[in-house]
PDB file of C-alpha atoms in Angstrom:
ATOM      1  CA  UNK A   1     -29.528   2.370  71.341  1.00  0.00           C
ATOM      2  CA  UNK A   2     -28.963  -0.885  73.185  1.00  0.00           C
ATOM      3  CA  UNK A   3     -24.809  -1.440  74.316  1.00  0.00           C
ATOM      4  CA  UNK A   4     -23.886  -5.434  74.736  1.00  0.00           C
ATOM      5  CA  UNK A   5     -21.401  -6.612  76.856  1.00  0.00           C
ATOM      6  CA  UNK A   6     -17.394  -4.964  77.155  1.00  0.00           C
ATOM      7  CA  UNK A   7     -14.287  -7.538  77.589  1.00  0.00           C
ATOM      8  CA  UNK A   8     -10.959  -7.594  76.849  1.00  0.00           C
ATOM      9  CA  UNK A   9      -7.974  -9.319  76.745  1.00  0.00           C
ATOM     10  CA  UNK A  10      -5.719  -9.612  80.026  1.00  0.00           C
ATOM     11  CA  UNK A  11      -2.897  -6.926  80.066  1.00  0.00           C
ATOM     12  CA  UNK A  12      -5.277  -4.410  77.876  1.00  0.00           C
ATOM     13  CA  UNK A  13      -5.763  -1.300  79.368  1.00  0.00           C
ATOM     14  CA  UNK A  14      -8.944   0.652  79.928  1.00  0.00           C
ATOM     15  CA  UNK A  15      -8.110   3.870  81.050  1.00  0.00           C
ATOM     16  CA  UNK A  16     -12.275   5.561  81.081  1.00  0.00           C
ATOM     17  CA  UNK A  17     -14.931   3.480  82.493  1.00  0.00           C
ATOM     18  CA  UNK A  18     -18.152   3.358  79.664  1.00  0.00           C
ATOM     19  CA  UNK A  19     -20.739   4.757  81.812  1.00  0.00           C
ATOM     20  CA  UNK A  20     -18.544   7.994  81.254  1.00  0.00           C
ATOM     21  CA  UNK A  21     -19.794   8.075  77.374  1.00  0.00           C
ATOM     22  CA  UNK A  22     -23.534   8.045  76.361  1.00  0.00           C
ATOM     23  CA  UNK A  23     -25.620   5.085  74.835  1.00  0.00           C
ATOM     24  CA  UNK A  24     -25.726   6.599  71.184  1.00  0.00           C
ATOM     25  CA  UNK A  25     -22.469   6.220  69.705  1.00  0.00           C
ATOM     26  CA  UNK A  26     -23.304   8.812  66.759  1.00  0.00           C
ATOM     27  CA  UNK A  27     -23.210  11.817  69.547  1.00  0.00           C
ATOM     28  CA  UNK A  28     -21.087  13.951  69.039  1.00  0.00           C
ATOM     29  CA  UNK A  29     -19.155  15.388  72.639  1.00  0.00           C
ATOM     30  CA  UNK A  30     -16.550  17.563  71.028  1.00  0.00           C
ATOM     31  CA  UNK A  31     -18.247  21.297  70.463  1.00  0.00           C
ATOM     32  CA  UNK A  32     -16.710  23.160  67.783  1.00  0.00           C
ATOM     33  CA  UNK A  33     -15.874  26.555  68.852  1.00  0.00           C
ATOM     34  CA  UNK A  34     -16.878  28.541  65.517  1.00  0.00           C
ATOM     35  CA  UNK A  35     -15.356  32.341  65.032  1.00  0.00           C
ATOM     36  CA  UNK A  36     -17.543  35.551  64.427  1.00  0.00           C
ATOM     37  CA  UNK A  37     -19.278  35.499  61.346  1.00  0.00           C
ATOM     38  CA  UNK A  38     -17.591  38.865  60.847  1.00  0.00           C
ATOM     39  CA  UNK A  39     -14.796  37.326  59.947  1.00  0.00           C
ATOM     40  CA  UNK A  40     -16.228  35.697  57.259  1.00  0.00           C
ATOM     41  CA  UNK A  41     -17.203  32.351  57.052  1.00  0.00           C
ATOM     42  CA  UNK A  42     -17.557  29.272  54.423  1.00  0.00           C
ATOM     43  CA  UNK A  43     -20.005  28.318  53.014  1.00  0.00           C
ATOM     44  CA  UNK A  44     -20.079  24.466  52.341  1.00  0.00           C
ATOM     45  CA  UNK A  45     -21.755  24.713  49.039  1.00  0.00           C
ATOM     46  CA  UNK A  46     -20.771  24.741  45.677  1.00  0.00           C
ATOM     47  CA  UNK A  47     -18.255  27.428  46.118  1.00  0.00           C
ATOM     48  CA  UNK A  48     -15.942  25.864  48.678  1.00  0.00           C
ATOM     49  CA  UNK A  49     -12.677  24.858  46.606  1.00  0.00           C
ATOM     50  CA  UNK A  50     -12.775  21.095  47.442  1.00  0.00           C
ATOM     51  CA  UNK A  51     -10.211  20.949  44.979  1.00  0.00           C
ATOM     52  CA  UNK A  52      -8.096  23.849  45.285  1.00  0.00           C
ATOM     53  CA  UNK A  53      -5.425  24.180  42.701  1.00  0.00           C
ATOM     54  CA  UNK A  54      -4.242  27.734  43.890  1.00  0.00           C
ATOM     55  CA  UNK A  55      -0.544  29.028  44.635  1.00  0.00           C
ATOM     56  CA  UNK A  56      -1.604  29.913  48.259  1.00  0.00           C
ATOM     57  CA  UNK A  57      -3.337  26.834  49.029  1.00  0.00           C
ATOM     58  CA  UNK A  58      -0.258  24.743  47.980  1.00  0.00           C
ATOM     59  CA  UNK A  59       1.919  26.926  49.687  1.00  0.00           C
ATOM     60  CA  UNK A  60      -0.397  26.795  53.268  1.00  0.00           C
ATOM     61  CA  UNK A  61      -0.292  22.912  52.667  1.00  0.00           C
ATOM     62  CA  UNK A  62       3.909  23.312  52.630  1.00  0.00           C
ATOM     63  CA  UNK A  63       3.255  25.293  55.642  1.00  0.00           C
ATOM     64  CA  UNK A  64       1.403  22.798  56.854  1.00  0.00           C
ATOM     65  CA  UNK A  65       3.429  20.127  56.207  1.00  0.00           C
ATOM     66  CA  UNK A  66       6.374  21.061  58.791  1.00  0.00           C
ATOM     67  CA  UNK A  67       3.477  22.121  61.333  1.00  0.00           C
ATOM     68  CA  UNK A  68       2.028  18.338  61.222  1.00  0.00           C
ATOM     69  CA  UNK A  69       5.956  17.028  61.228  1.00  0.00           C
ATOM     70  CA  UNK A  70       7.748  19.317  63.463  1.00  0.00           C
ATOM     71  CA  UNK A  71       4.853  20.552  66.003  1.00  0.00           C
ATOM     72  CA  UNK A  72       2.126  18.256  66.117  1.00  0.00           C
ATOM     73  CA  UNK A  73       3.825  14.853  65.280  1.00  0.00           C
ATOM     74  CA  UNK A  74       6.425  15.575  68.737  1.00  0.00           C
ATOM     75  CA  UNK A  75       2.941  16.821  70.695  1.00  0.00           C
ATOM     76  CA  UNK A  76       2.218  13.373  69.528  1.00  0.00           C
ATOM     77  CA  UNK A  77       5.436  11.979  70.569  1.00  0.00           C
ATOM     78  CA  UNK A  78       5.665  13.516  74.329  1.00  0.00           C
ATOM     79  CA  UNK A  79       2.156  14.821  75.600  1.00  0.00           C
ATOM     80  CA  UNK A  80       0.487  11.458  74.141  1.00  0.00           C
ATOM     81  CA  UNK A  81       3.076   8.926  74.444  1.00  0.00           C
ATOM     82  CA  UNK A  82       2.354   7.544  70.173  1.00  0.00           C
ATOM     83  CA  UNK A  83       3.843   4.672  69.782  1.00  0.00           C
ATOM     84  CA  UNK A  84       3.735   3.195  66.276  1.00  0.00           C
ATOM     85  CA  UNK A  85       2.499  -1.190  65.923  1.00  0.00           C
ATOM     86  CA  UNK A  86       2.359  -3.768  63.473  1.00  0.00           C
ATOM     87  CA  UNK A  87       3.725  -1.717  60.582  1.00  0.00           C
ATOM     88  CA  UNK A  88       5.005  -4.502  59.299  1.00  0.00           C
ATOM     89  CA  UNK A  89       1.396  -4.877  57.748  1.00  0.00           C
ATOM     90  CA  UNK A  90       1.698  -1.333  56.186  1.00  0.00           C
ATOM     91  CA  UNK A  91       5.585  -2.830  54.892  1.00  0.00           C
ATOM     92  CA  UNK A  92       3.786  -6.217  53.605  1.00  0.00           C
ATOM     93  CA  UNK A  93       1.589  -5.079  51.116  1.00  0.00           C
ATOM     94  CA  UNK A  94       3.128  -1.583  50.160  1.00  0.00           C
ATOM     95  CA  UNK A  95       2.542  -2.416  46.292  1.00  0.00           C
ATOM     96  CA  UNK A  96      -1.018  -2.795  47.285  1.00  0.00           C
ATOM     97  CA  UNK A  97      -1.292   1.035  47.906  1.00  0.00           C
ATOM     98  CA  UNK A  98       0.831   2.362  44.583  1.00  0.00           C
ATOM     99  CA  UNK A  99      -2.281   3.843  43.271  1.00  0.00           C
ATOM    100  CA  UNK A 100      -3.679   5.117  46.905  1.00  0.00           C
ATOM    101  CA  UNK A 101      -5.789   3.856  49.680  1.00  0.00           C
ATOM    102  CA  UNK A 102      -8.341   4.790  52.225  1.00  0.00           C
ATOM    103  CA  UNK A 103      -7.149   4.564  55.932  1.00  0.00           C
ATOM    104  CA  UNK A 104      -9.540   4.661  58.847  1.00  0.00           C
ATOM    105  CA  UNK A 105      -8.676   4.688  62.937  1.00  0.00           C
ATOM    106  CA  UNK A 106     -11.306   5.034  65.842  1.00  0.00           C
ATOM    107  CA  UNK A 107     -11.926   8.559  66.362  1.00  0.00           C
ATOM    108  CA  UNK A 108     -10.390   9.306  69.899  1.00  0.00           C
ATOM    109  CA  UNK A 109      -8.545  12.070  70.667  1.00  0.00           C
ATOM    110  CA  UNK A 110      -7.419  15.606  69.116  1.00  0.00           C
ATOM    111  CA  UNK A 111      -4.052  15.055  67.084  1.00  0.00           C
ATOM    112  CA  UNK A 112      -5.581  11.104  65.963  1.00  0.00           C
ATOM    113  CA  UNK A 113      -5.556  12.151  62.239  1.00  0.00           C
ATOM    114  CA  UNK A 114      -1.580  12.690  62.633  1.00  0.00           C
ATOM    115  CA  UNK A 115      -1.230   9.985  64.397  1.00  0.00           C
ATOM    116  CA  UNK A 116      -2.337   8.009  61.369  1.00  0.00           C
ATOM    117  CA  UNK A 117      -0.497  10.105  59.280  1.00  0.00           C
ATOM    118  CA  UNK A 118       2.324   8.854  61.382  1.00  0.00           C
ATOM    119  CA  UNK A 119       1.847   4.956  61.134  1.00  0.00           C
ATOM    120  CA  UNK A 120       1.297   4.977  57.318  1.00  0.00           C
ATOM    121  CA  UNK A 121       4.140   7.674  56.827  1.00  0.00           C
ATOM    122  CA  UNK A 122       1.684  10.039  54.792  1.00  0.00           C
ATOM    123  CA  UNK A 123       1.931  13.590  55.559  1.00  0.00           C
ATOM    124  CA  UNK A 124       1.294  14.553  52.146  1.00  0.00           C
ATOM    125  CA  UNK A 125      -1.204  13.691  49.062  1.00  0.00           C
ATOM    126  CA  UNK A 126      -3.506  12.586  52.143  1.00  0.00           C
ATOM    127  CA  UNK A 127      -7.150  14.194  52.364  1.00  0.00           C
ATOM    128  CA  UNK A 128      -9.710  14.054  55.354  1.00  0.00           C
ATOM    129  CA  UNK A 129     -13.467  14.400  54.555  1.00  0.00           C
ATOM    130  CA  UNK A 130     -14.445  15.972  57.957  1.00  0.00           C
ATOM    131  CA  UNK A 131     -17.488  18.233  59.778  1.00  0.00           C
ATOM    132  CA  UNK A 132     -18.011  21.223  57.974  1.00  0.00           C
ATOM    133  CA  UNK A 133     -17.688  23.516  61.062  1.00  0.00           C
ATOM    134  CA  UNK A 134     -14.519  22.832  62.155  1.00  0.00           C
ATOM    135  CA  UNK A 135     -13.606  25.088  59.055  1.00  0.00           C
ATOM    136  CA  UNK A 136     -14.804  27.830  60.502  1.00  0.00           C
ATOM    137  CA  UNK A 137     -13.432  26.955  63.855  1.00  0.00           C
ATOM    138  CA  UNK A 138     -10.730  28.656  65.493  1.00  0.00           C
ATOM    139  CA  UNK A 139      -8.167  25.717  64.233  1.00  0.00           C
ATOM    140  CA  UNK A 140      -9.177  26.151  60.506  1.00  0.00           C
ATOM    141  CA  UNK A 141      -5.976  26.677  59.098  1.00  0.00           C
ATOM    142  CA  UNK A 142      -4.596  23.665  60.559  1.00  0.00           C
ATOM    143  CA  UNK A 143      -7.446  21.500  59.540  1.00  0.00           C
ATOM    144  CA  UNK A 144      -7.371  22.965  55.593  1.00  0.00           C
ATOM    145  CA  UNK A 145      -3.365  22.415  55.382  1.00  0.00           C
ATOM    146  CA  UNK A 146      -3.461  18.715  56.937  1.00  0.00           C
ATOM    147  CA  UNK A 147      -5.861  17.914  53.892  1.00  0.00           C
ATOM    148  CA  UNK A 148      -9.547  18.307  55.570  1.00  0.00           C
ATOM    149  CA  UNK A 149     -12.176  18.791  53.114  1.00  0.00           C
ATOM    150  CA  UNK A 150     -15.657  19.736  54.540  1.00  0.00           C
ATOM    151  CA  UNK A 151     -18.507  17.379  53.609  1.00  0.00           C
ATOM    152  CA  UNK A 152     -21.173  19.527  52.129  1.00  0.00           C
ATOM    153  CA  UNK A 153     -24.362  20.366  52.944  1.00  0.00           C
ATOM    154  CA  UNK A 154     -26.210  20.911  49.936  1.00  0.00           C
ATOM    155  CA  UNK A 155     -27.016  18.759  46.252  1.00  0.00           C
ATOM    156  CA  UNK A 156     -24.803  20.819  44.271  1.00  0.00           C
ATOM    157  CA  UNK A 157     -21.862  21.043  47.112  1.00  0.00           C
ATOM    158  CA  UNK A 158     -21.992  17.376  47.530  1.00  0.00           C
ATOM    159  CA  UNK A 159     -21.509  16.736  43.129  1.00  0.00           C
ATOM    160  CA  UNK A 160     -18.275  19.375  43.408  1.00  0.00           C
ATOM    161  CA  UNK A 161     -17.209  17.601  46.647  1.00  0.00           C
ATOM    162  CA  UNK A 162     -17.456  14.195  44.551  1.00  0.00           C
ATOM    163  CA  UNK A 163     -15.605  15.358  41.833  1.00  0.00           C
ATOM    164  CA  UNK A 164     -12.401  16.577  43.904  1.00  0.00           C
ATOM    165  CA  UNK A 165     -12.328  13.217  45.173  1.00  0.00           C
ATOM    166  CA  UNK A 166     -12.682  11.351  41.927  1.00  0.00           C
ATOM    167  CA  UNK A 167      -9.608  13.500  40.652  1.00  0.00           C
ATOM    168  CA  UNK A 168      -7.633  12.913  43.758  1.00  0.00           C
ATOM    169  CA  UNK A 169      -8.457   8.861  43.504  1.00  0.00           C
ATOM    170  CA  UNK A 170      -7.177   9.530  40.026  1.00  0.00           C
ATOM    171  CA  UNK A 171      -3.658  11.028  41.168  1.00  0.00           C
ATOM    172  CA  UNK A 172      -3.223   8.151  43.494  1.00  0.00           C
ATOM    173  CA  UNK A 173      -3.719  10.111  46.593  1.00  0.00           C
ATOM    174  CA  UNK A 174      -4.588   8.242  50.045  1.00  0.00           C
ATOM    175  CA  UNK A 175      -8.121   9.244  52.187  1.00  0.00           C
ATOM    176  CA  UNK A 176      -8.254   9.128  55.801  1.00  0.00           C
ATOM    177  CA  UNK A 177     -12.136   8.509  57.025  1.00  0.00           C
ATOM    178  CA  UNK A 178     -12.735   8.287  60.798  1.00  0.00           C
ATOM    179  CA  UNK A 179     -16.202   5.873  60.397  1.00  0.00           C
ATOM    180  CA  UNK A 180     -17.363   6.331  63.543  1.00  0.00           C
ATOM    181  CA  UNK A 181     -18.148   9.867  62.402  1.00  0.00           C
ATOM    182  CA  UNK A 182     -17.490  11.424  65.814  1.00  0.00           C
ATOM    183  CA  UNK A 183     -14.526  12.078  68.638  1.00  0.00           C
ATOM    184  CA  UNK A 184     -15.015  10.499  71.741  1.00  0.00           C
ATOM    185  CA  UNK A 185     -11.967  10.623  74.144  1.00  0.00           C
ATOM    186  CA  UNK A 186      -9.897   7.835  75.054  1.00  0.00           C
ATOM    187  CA  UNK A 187     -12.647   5.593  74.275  1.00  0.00           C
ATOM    188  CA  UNK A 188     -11.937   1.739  74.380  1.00  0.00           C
ATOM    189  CA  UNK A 189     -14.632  -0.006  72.625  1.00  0.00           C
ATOM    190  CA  UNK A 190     -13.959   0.393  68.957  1.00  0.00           C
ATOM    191  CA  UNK A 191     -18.356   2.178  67.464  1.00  0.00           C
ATOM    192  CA  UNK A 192     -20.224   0.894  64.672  1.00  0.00           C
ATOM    193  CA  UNK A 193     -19.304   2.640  61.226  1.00  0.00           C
ATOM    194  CA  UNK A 194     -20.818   4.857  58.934  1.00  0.00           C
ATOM    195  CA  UNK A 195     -20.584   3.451  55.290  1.00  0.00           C
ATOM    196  CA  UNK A 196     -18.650   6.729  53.617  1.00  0.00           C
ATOM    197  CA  UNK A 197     -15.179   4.976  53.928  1.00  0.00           C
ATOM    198  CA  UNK A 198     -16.105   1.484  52.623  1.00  0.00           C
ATOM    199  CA  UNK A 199     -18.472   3.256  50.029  1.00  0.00           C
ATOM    200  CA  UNK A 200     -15.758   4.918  48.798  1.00  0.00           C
ATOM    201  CA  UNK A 201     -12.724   1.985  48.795  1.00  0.00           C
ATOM    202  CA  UNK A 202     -15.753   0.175  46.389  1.00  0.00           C
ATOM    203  CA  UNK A 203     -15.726   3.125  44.076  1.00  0.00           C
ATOM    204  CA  UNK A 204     -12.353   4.038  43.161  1.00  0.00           C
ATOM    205  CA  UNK A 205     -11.066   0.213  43.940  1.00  0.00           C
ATOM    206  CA  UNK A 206      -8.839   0.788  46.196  1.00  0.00           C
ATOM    207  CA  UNK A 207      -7.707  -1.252  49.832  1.00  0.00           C
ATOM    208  CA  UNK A 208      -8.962  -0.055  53.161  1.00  0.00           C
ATOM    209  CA  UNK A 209      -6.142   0.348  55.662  1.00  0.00           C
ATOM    210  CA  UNK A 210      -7.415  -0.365  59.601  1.00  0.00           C
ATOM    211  CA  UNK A 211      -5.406   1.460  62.082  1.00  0.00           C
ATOM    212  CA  UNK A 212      -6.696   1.065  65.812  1.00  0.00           C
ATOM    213  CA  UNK A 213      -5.387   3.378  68.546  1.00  0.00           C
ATOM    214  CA  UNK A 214      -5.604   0.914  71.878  1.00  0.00           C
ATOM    215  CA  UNK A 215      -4.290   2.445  75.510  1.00  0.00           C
ATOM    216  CA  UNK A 216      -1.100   2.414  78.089  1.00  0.00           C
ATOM    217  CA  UNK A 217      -0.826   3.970  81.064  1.00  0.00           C
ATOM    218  CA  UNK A 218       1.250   6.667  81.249  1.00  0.00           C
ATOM    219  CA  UNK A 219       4.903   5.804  83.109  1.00  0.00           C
ATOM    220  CA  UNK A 220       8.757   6.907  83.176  1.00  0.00           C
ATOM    221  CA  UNK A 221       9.264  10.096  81.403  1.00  0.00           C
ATOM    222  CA  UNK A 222       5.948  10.245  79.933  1.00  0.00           C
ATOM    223  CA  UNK A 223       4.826  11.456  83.372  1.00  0.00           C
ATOM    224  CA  UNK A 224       6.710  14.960  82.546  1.00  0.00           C
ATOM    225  CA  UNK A 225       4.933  15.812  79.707  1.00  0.00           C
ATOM    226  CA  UNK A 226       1.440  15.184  79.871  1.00  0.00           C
ATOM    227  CA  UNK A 227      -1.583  15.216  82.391  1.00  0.00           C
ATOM    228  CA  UNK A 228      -1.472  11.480  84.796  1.00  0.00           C
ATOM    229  CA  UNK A 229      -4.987  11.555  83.629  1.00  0.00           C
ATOM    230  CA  UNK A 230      -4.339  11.238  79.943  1.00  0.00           C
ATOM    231  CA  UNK A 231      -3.442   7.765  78.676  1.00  0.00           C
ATOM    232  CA  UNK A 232      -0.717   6.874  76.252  1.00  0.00           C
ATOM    233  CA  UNK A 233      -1.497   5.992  72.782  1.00  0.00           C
ATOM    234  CA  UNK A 234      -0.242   3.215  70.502  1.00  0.00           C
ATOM    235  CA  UNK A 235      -1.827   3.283  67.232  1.00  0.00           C
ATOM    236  CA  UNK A 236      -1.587  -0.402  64.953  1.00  0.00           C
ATOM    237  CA  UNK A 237      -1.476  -0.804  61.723  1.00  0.00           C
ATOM    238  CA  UNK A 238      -3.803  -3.714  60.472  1.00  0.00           C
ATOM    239  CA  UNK A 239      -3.469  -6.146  56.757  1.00  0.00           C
ATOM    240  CA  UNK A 240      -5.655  -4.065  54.378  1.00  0.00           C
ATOM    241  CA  UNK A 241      -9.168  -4.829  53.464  1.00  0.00           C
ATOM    242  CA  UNK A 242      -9.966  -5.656  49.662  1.00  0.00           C
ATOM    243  CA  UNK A 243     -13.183  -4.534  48.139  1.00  0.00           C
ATOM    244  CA  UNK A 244     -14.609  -7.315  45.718  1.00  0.00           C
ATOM    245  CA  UNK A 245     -15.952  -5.842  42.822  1.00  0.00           C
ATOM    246  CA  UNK A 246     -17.104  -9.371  41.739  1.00  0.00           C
ATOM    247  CA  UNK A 247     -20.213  -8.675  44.186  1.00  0.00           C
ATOM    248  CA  UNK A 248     -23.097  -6.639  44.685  1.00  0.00           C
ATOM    249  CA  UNK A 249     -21.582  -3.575  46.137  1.00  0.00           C
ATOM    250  CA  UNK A 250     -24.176  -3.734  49.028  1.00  0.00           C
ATOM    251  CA  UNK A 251     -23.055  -6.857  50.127  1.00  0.00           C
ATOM    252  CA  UNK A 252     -19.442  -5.733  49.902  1.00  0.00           C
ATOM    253  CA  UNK A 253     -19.804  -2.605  51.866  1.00  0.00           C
ATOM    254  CA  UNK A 254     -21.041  -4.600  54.813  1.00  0.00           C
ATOM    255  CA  UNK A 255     -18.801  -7.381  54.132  1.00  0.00           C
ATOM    256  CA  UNK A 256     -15.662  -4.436  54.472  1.00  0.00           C
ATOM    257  CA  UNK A 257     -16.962  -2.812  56.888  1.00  0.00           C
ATOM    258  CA  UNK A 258     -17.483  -6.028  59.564  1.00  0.00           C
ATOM    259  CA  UNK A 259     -13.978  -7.392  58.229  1.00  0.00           C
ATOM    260  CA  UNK A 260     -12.078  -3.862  59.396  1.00  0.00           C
ATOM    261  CA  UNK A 261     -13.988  -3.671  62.505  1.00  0.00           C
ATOM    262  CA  UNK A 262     -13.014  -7.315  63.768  1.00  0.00           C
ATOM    263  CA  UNK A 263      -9.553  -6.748  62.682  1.00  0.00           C
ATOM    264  CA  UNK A 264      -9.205  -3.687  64.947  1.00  0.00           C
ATOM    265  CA  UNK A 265     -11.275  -5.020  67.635  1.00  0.00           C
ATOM    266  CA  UNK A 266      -8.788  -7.657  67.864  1.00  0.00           C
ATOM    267  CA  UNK A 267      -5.359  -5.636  67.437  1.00  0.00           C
ATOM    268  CA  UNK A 268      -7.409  -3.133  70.331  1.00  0.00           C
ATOM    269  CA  UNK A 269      -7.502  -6.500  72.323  1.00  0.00           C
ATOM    270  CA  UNK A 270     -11.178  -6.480  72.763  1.00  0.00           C
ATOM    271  CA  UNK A 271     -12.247  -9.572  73.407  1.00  0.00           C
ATOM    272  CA  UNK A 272     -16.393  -8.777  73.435  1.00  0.00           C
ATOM    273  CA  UNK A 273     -17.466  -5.508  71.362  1.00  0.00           C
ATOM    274  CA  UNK A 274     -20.712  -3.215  73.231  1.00  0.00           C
ATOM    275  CA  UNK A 275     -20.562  -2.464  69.354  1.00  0.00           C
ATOM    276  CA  UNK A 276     -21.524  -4.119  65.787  1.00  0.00           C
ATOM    277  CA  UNK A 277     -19.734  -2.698  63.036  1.00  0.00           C
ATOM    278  CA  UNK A 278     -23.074  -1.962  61.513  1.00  0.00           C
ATOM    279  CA  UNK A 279     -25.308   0.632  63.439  1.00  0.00           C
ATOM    280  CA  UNK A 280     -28.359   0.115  64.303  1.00  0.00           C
ATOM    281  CA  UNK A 281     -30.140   2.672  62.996  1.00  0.00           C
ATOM    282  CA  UNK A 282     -29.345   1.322  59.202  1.00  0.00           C
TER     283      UNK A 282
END
């Protein structure tokens, strides 16, 4: 795939060079360490529960609840440096999101979904269509109980994995979608997007909420609690994206999905994208 020019604006900061990170910006650089298959294993077909209405699952999802606020949220905090922008955005059109929402952030390093969780003060009612084999990764308990749900991979797990989401649009729960569909590392540039999140906002209605997580370098105490060659993080909170329903859905989706990515290539402070929003391979 063919990568255009990077700028930015004075005072951003780039911590990675891009001839670090490969050309295709669908590849995916984070391995998922998967457990013995003797320790049994999901299958991501029509059996997973994507919508699990058991005792133990809402009790691990408690669990997991303090885990994402007390743990992982002051990981956040110290070994990352997340700092919290533009929430004022979030504040501004609050009765926009009474009856739910779909957030989506660049996809750049481990504890990012929390990190949105964070800016948009949802650590509960929020659910994360993800790679199936992180679920049977050595973090799978964390990943279930911070609202992952595996995207299929068959027909008939894909129609069960559609109706879990229909009945959580229908409770008024908020989605978090990473649409560049992969982790890349303290990446700058913000990657063209799959269609899944914007696909979804046209469906059920409801506004897409850019966040952006954009660089500082790491200074003061910050220095005592994390590696000098990790970067800081500030994640920003962007004014919410509308689907029409007026309009060919088509034509919306693309219409969504270049409005989000302009509005967090800007609050990144990128100047000139490598990236389109759309991918080239559509």
């Amino acid at each position: 795939m063919s990568i255009g020019t990077f700028r930015c604006e004075p005072g951003t900061y780039v911590p990675f060079g891009l001839e670090k990170y490969p050309d295709d910006p669908f590849k995916r650089l984070v391995e998922v360490e998967v457990e013995d298959s003797s320790k049994g294993r999901f299958r991501f077909d029509d059996s997973y529960p994507y919508l699990d209405n058991s005792f133990n699952y809402k009790w691990n999802r408690f669990l997991g609840f303090f885990v994402q606020w007390f743990a992982v949220a002051l990981i956040n905090r110290f070994k990352y440096g997340v700092k919290v922008a533009d929430r004022k955005n979030y504040r501004k059109y609050r009765k926009h999101f009474k009856k739910g929402a779909i957030a989506i952030c660049n996809h750049v390093f481990q504890f990012d979904a929390v990190a949105v969780f964070q800016a948009v003060r949802r650590f509960r009612k929020m659910w994360i269509p993800m790679y199936a084999k992180h679920f049977n990764g050595k973090d799978s308990w964390f990943i279930i109980n911070c609202g992952g749900i595996p995207v299929p991979e068959t027909p008939a797990g894909m129609r069960k994995f559609d109706e879990a989401f229909d009945e959580y649009a229908r409770r008024g729960d908020w989605f978090l979608i990473f649409p560049e569909a992969v982790r890349w590392d303290f990446y700058t540039p913000v990657r063209p997007f799959r269609k899944g999140a914007f696909t979804m906002a046209w469906k059920y209605d409801r506004p897409i909420v850019p966040c952006v997580i954009s660089w500082r370098p790491r200074r003061g105490l910050y220095k005592l609690f994390g590696p000098a060659d990790i970067p800081c993080a500030t994640i920003h909170v962007g004014e919410p994206v509308f689907p029409d329903k007026s309009v060919r859905k088509q034509h919306d989706i693309i219409r969504m999905r270049e409005e989000a990515h302009a509005i967090m290539e800007k609050m990144a402070g990128i100047s000139e994208n490598p990236w389109k929003a759309i991918p080239e391979d559509e």
